[in-house]
Every structure is written in structure tokens, then in C-alpha cells.
PDB file of C-alpha atoms and ligand atoms in Angstrom:
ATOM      1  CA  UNK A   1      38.504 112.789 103.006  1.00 61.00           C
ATOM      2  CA  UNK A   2      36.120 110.662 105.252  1.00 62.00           C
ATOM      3  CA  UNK A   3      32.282 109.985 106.064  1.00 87.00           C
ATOM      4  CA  UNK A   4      30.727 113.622 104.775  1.00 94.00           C
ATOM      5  CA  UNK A   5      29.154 114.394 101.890  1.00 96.00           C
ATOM      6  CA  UNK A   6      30.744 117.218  99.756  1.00 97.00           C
ATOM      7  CA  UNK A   7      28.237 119.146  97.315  1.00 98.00           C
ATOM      8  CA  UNK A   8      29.609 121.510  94.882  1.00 98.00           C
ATOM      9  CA  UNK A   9      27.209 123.998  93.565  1.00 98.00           C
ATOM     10  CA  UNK A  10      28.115 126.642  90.658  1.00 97.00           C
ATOM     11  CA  UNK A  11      26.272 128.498  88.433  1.00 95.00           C
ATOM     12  CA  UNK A  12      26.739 131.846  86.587  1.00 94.00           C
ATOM     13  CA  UNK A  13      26.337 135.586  88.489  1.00 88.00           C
ATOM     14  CA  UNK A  14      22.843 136.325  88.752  1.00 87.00           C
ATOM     15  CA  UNK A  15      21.681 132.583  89.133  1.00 92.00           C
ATOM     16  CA  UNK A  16      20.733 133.117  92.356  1.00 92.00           C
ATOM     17  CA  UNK A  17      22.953 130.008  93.456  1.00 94.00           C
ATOM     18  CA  UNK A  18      23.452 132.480  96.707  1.00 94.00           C
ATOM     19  CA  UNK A  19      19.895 132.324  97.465  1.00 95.00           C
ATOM     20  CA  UNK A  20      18.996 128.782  96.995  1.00 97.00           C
ATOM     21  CA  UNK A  21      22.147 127.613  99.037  1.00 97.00           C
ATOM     22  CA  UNK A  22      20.888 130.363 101.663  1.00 96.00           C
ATOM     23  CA  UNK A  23      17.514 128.253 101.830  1.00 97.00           C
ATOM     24  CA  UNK A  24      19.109 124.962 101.684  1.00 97.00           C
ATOM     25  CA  UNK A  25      21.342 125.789 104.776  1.00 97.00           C
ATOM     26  CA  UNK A  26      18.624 126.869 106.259  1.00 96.00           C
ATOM     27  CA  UNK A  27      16.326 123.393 105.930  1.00 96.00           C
ATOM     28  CA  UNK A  28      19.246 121.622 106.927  1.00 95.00           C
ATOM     29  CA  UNK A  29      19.468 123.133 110.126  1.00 89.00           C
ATOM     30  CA  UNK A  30      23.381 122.228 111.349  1.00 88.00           C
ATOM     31  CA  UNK A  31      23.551 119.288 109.403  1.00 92.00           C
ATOM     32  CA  UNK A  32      25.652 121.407 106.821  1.00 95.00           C
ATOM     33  CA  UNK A  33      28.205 123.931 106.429  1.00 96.00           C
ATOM     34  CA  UNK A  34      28.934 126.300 103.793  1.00 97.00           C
ATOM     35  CA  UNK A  35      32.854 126.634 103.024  1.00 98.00           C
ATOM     36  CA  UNK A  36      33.701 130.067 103.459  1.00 98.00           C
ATOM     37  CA  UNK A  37      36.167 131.073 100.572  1.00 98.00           C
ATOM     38  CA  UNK A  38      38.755 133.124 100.257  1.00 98.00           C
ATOM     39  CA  UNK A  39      38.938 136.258  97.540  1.00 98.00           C
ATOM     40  CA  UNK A  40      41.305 138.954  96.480  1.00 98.00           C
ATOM     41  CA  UNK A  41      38.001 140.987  95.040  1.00 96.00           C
ATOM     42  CA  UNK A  42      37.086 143.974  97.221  1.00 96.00           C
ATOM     43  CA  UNK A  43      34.363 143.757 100.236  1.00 96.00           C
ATOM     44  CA  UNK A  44      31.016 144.657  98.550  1.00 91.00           C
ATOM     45  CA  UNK A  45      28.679 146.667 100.646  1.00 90.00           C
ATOM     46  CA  UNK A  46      26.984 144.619 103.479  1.00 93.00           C
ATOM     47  CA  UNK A  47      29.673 142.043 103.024  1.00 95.00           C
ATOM     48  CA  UNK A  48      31.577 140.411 106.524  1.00 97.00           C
ATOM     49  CA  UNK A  49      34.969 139.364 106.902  1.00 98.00           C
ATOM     50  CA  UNK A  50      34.896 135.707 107.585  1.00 97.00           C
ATOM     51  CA  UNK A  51      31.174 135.560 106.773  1.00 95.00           C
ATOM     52  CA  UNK A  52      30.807 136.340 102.991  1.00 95.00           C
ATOM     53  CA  UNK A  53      34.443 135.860 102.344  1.00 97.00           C
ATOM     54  CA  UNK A  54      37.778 136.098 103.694  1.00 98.00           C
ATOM     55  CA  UNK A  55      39.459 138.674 101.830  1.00 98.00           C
ATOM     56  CA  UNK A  56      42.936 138.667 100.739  1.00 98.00           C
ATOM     57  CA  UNK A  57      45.662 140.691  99.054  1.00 98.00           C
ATOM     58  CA  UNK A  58      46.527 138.958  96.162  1.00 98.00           C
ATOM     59  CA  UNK A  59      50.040 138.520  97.854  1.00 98.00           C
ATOM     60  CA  UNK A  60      48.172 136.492 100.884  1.00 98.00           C
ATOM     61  CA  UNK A  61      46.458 134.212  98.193  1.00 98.00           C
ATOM     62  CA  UNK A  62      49.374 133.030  96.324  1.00 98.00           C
ATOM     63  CA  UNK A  63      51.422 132.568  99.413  1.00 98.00           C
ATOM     64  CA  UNK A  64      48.123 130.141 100.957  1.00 97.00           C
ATOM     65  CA  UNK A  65      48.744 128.369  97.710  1.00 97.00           C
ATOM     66  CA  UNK A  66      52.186 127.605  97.821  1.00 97.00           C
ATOM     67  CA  UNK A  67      51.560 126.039 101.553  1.00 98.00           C
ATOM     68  CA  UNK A  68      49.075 123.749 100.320  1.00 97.00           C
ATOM     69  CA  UNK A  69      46.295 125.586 102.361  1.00 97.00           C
ATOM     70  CA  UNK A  70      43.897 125.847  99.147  1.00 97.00           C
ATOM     71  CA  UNK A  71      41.777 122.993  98.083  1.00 97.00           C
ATOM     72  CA  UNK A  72      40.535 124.393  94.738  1.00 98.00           C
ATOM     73  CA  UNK A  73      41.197 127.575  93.312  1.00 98.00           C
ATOM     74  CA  UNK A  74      40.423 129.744  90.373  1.00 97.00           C
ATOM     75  CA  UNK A  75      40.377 133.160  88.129  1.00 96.00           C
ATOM     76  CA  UNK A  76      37.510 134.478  87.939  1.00 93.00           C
ATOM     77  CA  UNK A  77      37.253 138.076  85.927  1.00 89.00           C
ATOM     78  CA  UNK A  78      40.311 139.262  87.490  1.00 92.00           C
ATOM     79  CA  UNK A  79      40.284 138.030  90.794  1.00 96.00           C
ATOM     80  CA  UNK A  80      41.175 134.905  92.387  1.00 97.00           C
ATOM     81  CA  UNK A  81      38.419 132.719  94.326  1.00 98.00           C
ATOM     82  CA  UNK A  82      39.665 129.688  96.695  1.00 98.00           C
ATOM     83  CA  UNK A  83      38.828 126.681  98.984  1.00 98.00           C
ATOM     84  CA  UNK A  84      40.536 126.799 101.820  1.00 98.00           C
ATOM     85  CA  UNK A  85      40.954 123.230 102.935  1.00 97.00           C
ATOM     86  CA  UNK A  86      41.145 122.821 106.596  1.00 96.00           C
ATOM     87  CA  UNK A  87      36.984 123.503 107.137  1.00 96.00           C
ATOM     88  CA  UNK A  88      36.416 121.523 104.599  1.00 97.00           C
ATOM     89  CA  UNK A  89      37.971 118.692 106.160  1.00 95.00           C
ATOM     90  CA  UNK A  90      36.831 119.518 109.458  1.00 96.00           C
ATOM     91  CA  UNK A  91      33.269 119.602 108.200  1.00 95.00           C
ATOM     92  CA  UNK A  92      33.664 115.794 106.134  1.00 96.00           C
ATOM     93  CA  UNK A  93      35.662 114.132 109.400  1.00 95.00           C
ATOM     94  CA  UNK A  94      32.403 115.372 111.195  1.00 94.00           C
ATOM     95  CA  UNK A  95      30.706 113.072 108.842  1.00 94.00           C
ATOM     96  CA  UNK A  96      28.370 116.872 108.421  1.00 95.00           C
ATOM     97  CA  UNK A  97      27.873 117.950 104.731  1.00 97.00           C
ATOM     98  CA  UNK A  98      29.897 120.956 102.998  1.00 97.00           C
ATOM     99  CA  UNK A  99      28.304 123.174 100.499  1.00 98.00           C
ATOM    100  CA  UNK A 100      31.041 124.659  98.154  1.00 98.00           C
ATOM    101  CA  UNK A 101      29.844 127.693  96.364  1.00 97.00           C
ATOM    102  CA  UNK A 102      32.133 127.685  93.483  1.00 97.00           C
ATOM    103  CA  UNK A 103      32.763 128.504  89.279  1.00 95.00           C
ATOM    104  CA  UNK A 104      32.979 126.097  86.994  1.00 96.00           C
ATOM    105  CA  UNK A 105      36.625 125.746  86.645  1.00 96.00           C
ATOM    106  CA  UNK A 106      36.787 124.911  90.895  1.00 97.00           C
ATOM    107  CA  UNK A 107      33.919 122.599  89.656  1.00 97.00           C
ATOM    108  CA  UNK A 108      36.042 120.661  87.101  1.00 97.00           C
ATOM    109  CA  UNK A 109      39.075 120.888  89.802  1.00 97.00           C
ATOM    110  CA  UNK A 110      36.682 119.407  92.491  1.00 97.00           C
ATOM    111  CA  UNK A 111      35.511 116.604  89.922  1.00 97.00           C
ATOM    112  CA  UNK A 112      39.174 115.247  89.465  1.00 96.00           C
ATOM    113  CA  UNK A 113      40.128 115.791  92.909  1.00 95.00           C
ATOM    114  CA  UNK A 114      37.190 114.273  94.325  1.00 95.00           C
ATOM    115  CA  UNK A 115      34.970 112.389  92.018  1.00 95.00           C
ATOM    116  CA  UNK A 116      32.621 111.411  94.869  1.00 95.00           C
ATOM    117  CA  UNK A 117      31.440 114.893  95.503  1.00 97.00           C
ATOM    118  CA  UNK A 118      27.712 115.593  94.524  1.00 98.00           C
ATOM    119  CA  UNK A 119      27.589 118.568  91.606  1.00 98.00           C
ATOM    120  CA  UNK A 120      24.667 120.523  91.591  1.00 98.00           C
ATOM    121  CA  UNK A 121      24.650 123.481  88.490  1.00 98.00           C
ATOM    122  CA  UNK A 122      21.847 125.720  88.841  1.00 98.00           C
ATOM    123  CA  UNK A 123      20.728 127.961  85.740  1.00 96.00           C
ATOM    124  CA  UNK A 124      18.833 130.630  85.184  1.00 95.00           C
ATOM    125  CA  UNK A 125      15.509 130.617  83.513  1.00 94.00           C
ATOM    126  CA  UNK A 126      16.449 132.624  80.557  1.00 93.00           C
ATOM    127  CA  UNK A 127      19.994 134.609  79.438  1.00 91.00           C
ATOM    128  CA  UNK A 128      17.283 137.996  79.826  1.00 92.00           C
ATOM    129  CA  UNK A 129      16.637 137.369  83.541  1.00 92.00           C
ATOM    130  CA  UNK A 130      20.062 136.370  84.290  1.00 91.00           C
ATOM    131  CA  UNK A 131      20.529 139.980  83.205  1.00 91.00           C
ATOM    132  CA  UNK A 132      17.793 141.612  84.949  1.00 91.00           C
ATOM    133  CA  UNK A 133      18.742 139.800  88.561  1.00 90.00           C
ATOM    134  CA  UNK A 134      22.567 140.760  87.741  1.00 87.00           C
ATOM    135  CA  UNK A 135      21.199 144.498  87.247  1.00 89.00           C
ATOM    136  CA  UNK A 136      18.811 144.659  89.928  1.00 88.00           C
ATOM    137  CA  UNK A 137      21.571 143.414  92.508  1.00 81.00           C
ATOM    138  CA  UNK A 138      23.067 146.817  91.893  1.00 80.00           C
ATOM    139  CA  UNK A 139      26.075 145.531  93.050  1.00 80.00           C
ATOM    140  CA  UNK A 140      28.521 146.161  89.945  1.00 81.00           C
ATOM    141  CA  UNK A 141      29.759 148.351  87.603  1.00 85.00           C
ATOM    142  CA  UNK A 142      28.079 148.404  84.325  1.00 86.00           C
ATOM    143  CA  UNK A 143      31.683 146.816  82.672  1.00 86.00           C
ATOM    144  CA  UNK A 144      31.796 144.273  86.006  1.00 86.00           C
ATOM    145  CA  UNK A 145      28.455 143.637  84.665  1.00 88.00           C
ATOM    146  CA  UNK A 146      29.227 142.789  80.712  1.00 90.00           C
ATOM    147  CA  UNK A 147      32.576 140.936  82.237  1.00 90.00           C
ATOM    148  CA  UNK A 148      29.833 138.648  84.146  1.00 90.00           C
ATOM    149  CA  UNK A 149      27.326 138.125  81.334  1.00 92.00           C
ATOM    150  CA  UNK A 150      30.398 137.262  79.289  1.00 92.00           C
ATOM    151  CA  UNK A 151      31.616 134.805  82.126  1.00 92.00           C
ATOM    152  CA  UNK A 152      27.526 133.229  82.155  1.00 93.00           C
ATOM    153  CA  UNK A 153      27.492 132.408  78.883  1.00 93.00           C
ATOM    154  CA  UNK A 154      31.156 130.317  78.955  1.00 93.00           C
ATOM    155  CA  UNK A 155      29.494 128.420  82.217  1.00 94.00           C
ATOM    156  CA  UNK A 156      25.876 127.788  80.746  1.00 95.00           C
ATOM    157  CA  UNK A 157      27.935 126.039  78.067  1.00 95.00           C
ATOM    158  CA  UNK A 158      29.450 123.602  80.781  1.00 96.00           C
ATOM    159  CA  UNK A 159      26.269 123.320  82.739  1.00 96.00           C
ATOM    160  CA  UNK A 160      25.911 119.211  81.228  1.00 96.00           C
ATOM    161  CA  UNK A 161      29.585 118.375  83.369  1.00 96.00           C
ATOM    162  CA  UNK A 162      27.196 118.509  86.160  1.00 98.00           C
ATOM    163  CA  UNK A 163      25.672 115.513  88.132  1.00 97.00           C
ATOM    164  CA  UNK A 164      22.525 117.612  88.386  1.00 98.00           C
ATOM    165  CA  UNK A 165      21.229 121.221  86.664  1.00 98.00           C
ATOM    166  CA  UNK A 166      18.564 122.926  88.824  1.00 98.00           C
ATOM    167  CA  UNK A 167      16.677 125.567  87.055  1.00 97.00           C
ATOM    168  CA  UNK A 168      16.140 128.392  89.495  1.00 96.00           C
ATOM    169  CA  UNK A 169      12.839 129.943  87.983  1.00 94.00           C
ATOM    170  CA  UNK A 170      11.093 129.721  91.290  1.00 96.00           C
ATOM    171  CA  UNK A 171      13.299 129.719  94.618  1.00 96.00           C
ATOM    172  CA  UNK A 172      10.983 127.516  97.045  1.00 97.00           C
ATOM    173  CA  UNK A 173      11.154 124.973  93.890  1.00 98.00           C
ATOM    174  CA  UNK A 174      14.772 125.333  93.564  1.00 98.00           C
ATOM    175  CA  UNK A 175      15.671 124.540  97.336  1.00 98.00           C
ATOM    176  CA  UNK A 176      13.036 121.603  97.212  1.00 98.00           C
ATOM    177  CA  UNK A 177      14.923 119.923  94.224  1.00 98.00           C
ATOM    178  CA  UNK A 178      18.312 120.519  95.646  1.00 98.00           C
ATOM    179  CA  UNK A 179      17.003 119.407  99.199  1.00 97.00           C
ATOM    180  CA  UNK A 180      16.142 115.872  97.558  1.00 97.00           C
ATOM    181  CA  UNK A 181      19.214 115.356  95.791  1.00 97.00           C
ATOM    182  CA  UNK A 182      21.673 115.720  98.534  1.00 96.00           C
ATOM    183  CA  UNK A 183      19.403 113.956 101.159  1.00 94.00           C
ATOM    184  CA  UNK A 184      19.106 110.975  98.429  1.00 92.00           C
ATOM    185  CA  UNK A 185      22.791 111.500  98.076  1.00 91.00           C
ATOM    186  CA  UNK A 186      23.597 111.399 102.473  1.00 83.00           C
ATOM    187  CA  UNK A 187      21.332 108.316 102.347  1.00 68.00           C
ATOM    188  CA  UNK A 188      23.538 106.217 100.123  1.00 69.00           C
TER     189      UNK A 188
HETATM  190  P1  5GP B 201      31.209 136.857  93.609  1.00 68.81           P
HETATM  191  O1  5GP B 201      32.268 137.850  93.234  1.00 68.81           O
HETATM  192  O2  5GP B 201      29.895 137.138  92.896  1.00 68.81           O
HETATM  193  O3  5GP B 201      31.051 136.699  95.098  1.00 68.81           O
HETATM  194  O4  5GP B 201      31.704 135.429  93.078  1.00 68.81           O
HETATM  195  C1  5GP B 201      32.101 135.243  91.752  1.00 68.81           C
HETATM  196  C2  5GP B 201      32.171 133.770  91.416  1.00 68.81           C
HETATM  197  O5  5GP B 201      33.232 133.160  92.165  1.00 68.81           O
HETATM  198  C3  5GP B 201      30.908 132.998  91.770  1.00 68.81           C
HETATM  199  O6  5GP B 201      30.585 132.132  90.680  1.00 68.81           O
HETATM  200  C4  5GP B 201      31.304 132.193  92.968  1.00 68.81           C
HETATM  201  O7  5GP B 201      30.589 130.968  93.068  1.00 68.81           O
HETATM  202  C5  5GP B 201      32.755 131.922  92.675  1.00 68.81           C
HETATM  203  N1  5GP B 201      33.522 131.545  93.862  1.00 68.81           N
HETATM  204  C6  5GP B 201      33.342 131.965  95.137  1.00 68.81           C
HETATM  205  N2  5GP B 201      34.201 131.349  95.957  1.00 68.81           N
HETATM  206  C7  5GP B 201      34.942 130.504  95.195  1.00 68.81           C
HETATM  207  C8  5GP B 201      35.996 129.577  95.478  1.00 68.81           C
HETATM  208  O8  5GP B 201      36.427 129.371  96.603  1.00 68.81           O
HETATM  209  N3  5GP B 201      36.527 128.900  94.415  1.00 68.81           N
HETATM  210  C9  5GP B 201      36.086 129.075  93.138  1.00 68.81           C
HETATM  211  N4  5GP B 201      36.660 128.346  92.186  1.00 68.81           N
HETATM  212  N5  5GP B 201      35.093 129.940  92.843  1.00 68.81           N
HETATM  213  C10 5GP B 201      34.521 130.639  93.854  1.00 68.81           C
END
């Protein structure tokens, strides 16, 4: 789409993928964006419109879909996740990079799409404290829960279609290594 770097991270519920990216951004200081998505799940607690997501009937979504305004989208549990494009090219025409904070199906979409994106899969230490952190969150349901355990285990298995896999055991570590790998990546 231009000059920018695009970096794709995913990783299963509980991964902690929010967190990392949260710290990344942060280092980066302007030099990237995070694409805001759009979702037809409901507005968690603390949650902004525009901010976390932008949230959507599922009516909205498929009609941003049929206009071509999506540039990845997915299923995930039983709600739909998606890319809206214009930022995305926005942020790459900038010559800026764009963190895209998406599943592993909007991975492999990105990959075809746009084989010169960076793809950065961070795990969890351990299927226990993927568990714990999902719990602890106290964000879902106890059946959300299972459905997101269930998801984890389908992604871990697709973790090696990934450029890079950052374990997340110990956060600071986890921003260092994904700091290095897209400022090796900008400097090529
Ligand atoms: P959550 O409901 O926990 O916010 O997100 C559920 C999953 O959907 C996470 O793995 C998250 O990365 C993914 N997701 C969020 N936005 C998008 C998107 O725009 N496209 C795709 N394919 N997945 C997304």
C-alpha cells in the first residue's frame, strides 16, 4: 500500500498480546498506530467507542463488507472482528507503522493479501496461565471462557505460520523482543 511497515500481531485470549502492544505503542512514541477494529461483540466494561473498538450491529458489519470498507475480517466465537481499511492506509501512505491486533484467521488473510507485512504471534507461557490470566481478567462468562480456551488451543496450533513467536512470560521482555523485530524490520 506504500512506504509503512504493517505488523500483524495475534495470539490467543489471555496472551496478553493487549498488553505488550500497549507497551510497544508506548516506546514508539507516534511512530505507530494501532488499527482500531471494528466488532459486533458487546462493549465490555471500561471499553470506548472508537478507542477499544468500534462497535457494530451485525447489520452495519456486513453492509461495511459489501462496500469494500474491510481489509480483513473474521468469526471469532460468534462475533465478527474487522480491519477497517482506510486508517490503515492512511497510517502506511504516512510511511508510520500499523499494529493490527488480530486472530489467526485475519492473520492468514493478511499473509495472502499482503505478504510483506511483519507477523508477530505471541504465546503464553503455559496452557495453565493462559487460563489463570483469562480468569483473572474477570471479563467473561465462565462458557465465554471455555469458548476461548477452546479457540487458544486451535491458534497455539498455528502459532509456526508466524514470521516470529514471542513468548510473553515476562512483559518488559516481551515488548523488548517485539521492539527489535519491527525496528530491524523499519530499517530494511
Ligand atoms: P476480544 O473480544 O478479546 O477483544 O477479541 C477477540 C479476538 O479478536 C482477539 O484475538 C483479537 O485479536 C481479535 N480481533 C480484534 N480485532 C480484530 C480484527 O479486526 N480482525 C480480526 N480478524 N480479529 C480481530
Amino acid at each position: 500500500m506504500n512506504n509503512g511497515l504493517l505488523v500483524v500481531l495475534s495470539g490467543p485470549s489471555g496472551s496478553g498480546k493487549d498488553t505488550v502492544l500497549k507497551g510497544v505503542l508506548e516506546k514508539m512514541d507516534g511512530d505507530a498506530f494501532l488499527s482500531v477494529s471494528m466488532t459486533t461483540r458487546a462493549m465490555r466494561r471500561g471499553e470506548r467507542e472508537g478507542v477499544d473498538y468500534f462497535f457494530v450491529s451485525k447489520e452495519q458489519f456486513q453492509k461495511n463488507i459489501e462496500n469494500d470498507l474491510m481489509l480483513e475480517y473474521a468469526k471469532y466465537g460468534s462475533n465478527y472482528y474487522g480491519t477497517p481499511i482506510g486508517p490503515v492506509k492512511d497510517v502506511l501512505k504516512s510511511g508510520k507503522t500499523v499494529f493490527l491486533n488480530i486472530e489467526v484467521q485475519g492473520g492468514a488473510n493478511i499473509r495472502r493479501l499482503m505478504p510483506e507485512a511483519v507477523q508477530i504471534f505471541i504465546a503464553p507461557p503455559s496452557r495453565d496461565e493462559l487460563e489463570r490470566r483469562l480468569r483473572k481478567r474477570g471479563t467473561e462468562s465462565e462458557e465465554c471462557i471455555c469458548e476461548r480456551l477452546r479457540i487458544a488451543e486451535e491458534e497455539m496450533r498455528r502459532a509456526d505460520e508466524y514470521d516470529f513467536v514471542v513468548v510473553n512470560d515476562v512483559l518488559e521482555d516481551a515488548v523488548e523482543e517485539v521492539l527489535s523485530i519491527v525496528k530491524h524490520a523499519v530499517k530494511q
